[in-house]
mmCIF file of C-alpha atoms in Angstrom:
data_model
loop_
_atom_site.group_PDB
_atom_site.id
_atom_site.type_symbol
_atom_site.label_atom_id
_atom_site.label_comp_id
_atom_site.label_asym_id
_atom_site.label_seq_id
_atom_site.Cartn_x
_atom_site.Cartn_y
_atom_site.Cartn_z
ATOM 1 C CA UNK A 1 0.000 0.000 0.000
ATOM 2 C CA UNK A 2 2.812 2.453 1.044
ATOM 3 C CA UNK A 3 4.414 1.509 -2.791
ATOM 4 C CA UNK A 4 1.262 2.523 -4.359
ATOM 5 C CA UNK A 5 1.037 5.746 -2.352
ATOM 6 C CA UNK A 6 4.320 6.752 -2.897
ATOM 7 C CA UNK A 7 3.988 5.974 -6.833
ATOM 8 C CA UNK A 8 1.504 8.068 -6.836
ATOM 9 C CA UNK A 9 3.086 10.807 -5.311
ATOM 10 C CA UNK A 10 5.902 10.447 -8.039
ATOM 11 C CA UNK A 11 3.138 10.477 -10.802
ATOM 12 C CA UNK A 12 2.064 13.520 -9.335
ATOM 13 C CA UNK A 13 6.014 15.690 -8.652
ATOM 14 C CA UNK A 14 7.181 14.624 -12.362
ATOM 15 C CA UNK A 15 2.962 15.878 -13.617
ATOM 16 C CA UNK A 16 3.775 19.134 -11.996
ATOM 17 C CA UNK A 17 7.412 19.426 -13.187
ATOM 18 C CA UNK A 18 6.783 18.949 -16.769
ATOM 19 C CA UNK A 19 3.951 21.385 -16.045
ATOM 20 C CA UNK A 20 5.696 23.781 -14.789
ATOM 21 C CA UNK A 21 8.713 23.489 -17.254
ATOM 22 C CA UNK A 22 6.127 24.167 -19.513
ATOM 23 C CA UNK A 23 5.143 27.806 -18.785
ATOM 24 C CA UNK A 24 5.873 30.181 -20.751
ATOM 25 C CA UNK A 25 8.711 32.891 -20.283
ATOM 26 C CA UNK A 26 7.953 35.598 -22.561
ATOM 27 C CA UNK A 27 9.538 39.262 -22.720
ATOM 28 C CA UNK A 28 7.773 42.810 -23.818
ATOM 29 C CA UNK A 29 9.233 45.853 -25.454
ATOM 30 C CA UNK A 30 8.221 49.336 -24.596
ATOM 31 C CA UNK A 31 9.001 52.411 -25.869
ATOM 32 C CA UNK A 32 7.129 54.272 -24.034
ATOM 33 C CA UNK A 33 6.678 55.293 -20.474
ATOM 34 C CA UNK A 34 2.541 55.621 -20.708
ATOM 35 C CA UNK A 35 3.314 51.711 -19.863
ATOM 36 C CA UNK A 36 3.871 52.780 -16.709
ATOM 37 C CA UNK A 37 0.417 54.412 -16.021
ATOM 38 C CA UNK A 38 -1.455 52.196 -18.703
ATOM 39 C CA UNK A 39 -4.294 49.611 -17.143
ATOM 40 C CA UNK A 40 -3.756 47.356 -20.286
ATOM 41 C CA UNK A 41 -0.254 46.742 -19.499
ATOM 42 C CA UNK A 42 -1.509 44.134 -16.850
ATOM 43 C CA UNK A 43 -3.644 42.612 -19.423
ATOM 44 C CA UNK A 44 -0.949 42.139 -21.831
ATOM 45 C CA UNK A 45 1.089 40.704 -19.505
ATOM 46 C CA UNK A 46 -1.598 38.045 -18.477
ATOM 47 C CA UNK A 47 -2.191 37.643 -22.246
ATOM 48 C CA UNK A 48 1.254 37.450 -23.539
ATOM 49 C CA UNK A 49 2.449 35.443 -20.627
ATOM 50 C CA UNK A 50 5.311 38.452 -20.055
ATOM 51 C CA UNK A 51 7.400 37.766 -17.114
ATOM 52 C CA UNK A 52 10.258 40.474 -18.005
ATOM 53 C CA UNK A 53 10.104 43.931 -19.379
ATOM 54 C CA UNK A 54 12.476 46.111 -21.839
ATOM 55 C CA UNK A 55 11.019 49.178 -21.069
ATOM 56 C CA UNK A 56 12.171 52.768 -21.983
ATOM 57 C CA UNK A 57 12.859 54.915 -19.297
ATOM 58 C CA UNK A 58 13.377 58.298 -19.493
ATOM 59 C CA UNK A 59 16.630 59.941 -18.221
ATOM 60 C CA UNK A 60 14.237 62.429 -16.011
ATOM 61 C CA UNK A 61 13.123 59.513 -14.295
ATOM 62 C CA UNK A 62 16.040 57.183 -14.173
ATOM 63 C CA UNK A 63 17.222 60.571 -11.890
ATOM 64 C CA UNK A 64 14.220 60.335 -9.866
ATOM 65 C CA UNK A 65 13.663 58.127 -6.319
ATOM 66 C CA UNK A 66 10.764 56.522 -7.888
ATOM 67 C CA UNK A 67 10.503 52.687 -7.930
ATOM 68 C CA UNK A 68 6.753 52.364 -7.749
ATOM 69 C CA UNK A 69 6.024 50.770 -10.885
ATOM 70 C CA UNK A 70 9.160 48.028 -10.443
ATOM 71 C CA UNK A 71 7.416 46.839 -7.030
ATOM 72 C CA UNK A 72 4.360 46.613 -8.590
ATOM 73 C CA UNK A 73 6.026 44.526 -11.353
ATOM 74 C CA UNK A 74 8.233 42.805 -8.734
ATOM 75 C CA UNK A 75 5.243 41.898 -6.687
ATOM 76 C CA UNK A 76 3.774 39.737 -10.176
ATOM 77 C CA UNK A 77 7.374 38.349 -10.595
ATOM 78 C CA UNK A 78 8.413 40.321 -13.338
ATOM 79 C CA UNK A 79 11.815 41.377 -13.952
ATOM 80 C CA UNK A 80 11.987 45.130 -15.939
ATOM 81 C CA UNK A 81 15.282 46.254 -17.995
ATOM 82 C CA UNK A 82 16.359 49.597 -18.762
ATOM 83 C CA UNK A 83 15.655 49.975 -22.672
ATOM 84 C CA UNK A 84 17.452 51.948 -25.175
ATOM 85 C CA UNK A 85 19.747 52.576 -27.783
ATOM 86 C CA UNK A 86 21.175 54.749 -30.948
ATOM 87 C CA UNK A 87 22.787 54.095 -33.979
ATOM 88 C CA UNK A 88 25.408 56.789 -33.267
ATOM 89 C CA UNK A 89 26.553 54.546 -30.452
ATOM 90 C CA UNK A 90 27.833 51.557 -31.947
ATOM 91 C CA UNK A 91 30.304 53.301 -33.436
ATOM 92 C CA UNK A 92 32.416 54.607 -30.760
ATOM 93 C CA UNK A 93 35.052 51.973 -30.194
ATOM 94 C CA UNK A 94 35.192 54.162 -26.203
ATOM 95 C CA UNK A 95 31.405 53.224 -25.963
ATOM 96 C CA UNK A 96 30.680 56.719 -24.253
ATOM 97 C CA UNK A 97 26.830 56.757 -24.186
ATOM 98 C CA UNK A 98 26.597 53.312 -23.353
ATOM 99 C CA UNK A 99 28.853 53.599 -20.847
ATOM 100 C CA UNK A 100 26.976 56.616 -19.498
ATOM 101 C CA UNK A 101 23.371 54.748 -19.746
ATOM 102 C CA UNK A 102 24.566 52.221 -17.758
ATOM 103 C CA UNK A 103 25.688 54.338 -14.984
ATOM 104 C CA UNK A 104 22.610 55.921 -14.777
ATOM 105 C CA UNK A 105 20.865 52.509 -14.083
ATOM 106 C CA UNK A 106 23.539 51.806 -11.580
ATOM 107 C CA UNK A 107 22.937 55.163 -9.518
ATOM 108 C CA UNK A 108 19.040 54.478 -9.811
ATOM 109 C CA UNK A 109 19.528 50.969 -8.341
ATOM 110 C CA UNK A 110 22.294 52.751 -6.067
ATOM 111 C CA UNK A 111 19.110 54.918 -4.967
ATOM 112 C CA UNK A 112 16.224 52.733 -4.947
ATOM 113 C CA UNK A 113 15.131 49.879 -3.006
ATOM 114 C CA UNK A 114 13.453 48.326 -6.148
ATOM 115 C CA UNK A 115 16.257 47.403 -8.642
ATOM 116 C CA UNK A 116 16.057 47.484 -13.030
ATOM 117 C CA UNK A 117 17.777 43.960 -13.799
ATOM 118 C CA UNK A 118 19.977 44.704 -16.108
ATOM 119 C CA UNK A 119 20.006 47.138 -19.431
ATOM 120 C CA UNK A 120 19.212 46.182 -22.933
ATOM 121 C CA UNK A 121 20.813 47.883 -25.903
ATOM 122 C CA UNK A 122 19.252 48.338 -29.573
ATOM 123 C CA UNK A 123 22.221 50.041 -31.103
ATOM 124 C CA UNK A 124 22.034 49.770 -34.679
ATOM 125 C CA UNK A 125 24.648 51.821 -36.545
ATOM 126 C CA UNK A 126 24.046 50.010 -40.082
ATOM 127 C CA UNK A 127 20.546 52.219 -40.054
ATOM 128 C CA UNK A 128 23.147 55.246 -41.003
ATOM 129 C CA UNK A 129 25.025 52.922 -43.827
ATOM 130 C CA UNK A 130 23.671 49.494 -44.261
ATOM 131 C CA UNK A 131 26.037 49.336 -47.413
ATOM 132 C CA UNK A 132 29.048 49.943 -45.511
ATOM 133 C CA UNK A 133 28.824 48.932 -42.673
ATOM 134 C CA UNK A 134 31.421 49.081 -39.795
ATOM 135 C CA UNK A 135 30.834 45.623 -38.266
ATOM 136 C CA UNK A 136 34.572 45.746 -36.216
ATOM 137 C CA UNK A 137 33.772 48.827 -34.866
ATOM 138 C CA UNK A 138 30.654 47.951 -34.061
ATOM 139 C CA UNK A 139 31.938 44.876 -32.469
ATOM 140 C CA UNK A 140 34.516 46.265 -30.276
ATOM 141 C CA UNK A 141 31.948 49.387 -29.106
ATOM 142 C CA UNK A 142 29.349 46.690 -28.078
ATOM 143 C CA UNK A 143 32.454 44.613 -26.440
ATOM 144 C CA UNK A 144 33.686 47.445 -24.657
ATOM 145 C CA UNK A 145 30.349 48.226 -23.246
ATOM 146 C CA UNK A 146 30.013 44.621 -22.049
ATOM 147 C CA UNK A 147 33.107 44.947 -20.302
ATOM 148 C CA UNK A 148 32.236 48.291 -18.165
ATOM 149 C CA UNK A 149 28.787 46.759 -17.366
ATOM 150 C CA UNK A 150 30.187 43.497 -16.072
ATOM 151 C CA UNK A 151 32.767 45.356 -13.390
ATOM 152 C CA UNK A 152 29.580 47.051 -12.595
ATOM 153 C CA UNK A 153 27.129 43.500 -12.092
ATOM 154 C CA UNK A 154 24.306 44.735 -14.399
ATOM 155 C CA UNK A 155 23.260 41.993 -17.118
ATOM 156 C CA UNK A 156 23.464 43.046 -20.696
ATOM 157 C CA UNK A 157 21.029 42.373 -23.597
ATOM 158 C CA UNK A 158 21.933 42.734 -26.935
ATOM 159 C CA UNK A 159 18.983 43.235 -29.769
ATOM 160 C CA UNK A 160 20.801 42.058 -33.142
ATOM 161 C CA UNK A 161 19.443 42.104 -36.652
ATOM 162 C CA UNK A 162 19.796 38.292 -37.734
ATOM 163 C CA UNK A 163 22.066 38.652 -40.994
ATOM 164 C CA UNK A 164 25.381 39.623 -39.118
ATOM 165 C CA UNK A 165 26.225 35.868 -40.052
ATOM 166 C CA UNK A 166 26.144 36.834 -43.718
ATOM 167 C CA UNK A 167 29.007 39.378 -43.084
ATOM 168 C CA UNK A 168 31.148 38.168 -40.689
ATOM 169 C CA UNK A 169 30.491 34.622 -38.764
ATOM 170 C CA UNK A 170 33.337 35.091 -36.673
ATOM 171 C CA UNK A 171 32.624 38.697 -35.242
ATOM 172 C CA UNK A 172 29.410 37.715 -34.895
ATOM 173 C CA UNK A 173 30.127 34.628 -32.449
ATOM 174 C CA UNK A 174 32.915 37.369 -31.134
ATOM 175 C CA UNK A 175 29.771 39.735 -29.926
ATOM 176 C CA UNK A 176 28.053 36.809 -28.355
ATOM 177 C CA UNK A 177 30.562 35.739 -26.661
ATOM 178 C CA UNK A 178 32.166 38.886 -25.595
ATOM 179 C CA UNK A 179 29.590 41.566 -25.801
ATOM 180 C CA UNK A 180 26.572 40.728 -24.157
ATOM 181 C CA UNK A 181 24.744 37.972 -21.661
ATOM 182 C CA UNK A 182 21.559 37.909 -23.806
ATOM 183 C CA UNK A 183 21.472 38.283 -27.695
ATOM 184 C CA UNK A 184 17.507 39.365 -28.420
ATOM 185 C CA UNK A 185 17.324 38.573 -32.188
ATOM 186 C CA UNK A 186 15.519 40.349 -34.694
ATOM 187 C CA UNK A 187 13.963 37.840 -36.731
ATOM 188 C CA UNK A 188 11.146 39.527 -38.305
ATOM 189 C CA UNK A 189 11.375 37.245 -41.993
ATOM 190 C CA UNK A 190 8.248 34.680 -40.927
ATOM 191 C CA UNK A 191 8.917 32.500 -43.660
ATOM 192 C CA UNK A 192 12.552 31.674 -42.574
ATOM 193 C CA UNK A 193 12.816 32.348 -38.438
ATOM 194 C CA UNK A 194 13.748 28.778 -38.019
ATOM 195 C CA UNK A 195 16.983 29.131 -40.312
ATOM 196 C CA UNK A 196 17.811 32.711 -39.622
ATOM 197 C CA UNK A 197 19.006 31.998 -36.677
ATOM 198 C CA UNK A 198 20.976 29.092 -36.789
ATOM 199 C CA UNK A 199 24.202 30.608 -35.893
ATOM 200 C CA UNK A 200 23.350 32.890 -33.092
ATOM 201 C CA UNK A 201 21.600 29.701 -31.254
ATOM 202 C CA UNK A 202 24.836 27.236 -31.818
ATOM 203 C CA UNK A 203 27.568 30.442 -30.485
ATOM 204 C CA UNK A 204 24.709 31.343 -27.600
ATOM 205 C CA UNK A 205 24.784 27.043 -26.823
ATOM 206 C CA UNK A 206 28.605 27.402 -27.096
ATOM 207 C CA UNK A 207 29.154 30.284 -24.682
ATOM 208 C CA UNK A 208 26.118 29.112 -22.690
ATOM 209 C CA UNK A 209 24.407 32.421 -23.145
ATOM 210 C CA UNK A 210 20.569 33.224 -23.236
ATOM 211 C CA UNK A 211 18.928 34.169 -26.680
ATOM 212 C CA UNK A 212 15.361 35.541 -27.226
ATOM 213 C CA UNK A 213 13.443 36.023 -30.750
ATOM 214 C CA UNK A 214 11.459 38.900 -31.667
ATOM 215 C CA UNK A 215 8.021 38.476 -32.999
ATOM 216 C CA UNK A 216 7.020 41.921 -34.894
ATOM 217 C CA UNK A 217 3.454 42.161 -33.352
ATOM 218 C CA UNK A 218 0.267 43.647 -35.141
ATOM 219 C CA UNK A 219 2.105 45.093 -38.741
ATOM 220 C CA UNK A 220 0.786 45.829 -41.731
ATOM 221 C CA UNK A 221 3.518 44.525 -43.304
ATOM 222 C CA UNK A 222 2.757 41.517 -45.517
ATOM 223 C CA UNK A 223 6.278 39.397 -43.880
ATOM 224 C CA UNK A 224 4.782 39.571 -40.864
ATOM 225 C CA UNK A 225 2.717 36.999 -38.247
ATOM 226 C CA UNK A 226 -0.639 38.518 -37.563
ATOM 227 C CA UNK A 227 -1.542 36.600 -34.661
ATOM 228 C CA UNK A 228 -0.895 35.397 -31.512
ATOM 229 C CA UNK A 229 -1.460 31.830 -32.598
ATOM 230 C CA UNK A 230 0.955 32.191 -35.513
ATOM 231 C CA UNK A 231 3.192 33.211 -32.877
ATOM 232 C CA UNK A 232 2.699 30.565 -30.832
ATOM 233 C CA UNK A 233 2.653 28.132 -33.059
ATOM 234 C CA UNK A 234 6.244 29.377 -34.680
ATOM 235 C CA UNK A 235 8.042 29.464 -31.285
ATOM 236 C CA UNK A 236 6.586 25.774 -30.908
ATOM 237 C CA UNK A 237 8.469 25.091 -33.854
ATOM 238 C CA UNK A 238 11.698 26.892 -33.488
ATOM 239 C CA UNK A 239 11.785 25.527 -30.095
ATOM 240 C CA UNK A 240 10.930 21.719 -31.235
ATOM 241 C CA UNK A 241 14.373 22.221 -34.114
ATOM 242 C CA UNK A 242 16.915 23.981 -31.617
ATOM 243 C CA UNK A 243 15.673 22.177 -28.162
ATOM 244 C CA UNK A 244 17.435 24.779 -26.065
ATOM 245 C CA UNK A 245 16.814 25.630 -22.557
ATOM 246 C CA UNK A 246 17.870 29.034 -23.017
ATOM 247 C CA UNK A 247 15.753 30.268 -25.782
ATOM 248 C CA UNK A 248 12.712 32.776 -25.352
ATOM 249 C CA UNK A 249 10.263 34.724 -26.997
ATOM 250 C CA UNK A 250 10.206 38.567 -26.886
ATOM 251 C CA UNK A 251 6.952 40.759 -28.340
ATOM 252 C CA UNK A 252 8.038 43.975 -30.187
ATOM 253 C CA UNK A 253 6.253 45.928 -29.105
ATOM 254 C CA UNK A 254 3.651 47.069 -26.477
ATOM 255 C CA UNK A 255 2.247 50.531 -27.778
ATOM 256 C CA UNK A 256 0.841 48.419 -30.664
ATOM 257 C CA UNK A 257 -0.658 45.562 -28.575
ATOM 258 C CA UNK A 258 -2.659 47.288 -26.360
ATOM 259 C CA UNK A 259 -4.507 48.860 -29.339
ATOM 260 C CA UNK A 260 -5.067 45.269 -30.662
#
């Protein structure tokens, strides 16, 4: 009898395990700080199953001794990351601005008994000359940046478009490596988000570093999924191919959800 009751207890910790390994562990972009005030934020977190944030703070109130909204996100077990980014910054090989946005996190946290998790960059310097393109500068800028935030403990992510590969492999596994803890991947080409990022999943297995995809949510644009079920059932497959622990999803972005 005590077999059977303990055999059932097993059936029941491994149900619970594999349900639990199940849920999901989604992130959300936000440009702007309405989020902060917005009702519908909590409904697209329910939704989207959103457990961290990439939210755009201002620089007014990274200065401020405000941390209401982080408790409140704290308190639902969500983690919230400083957003932001240029494309004048990747390519200063000193990293200046990034450099200086990350110290501003550091004296909020310094300040505040709720902390921002870490700081994500969208620096994207080919928007000025996609034809020539700096990649080594960009590389060492986004390297250099890494460095400074790691003496400083604050986690880095690092949105990428998905075709560095096509230019330079080896940089590219260089940034993953080197420049970043999280690589959030812009793979907005639905009939190919499988393949496109191939090589940023086998460097971020490699260096044992986390990767998310981007899902472009709610465009016109013909290339893109129009649903949360096409979403859904895309990250089921790109999940299924790569079977890594450390992949994610990440919704670009909230001002257009909430008005879906």
């Amino acid at each position: 009898m005590k077999k059977k009751i303990w055999s059932v207890i097993l059936i029941i910790v491994c149900l619970f395990l594999i349900i639990t390994s199940r849920q999901e562990n989604n992130i959300l972009y936000s440009w702007s700080m309405d989020a902060l005030e917005d009702k519908e934020l909590f409904d697209i977190i329910k939704k989207y199953d959103i457990k961290e944030i990439y939210q755009d703070f201002t620089t007014d109130y990274l200065s401020k001794n405000d941390s209401a909204f982080l408790k409140k996100m704290k308190e639902k077990k969500i983690k919230v990351y400083q957003l932001c980014g240029d494309p004048s910054w990747g390519l200063d090989r000193k990293a200046t601005q990034m450099k200086k946005e990350i110290d501003k996190v550091i004296s909020y946290n310094q300040r505040n008994e709720e902390k921002i998790d870490g700081i994500v960059f969208d620096v994207e310097p080919y928007l000025h000359n996609e034809e020539d393109f700096d990649f080594p500068l960009y590389a060492a800028s986004v390297k250099e940046a890494y460095q400074y935030a790691k003496k400083k403990n604050l986690y880095v992510v690092l949105a990428l478009p998905v075709w560095l590969d096509s230019i330079d492999k080896n940089l590219l596994e260089d940034i993953i490596k080197e420049g970043c803890d999280e690589a959030s991947l812009m793979n907005y080409n639905i009939k190919y988000t499988k393949e496109n990022i191939e090589n940023e999943i086998e460097y971020a297995k490699k260096y044992q570093k986390k990767v998310n995809t981007i899902y472009e949510v709610y465009s016109d644009e013909q290339e893109y999924f129009k649903t949360k079920k096409e979403m859904d059932q895309d990250f089921k497959k790109i999940q299924k191919y790569y079977h890594y622990e450390g992949l994610r999803k990440a919704y670009h972005y909230y001002e257009k959800m909430k008005q879906n």
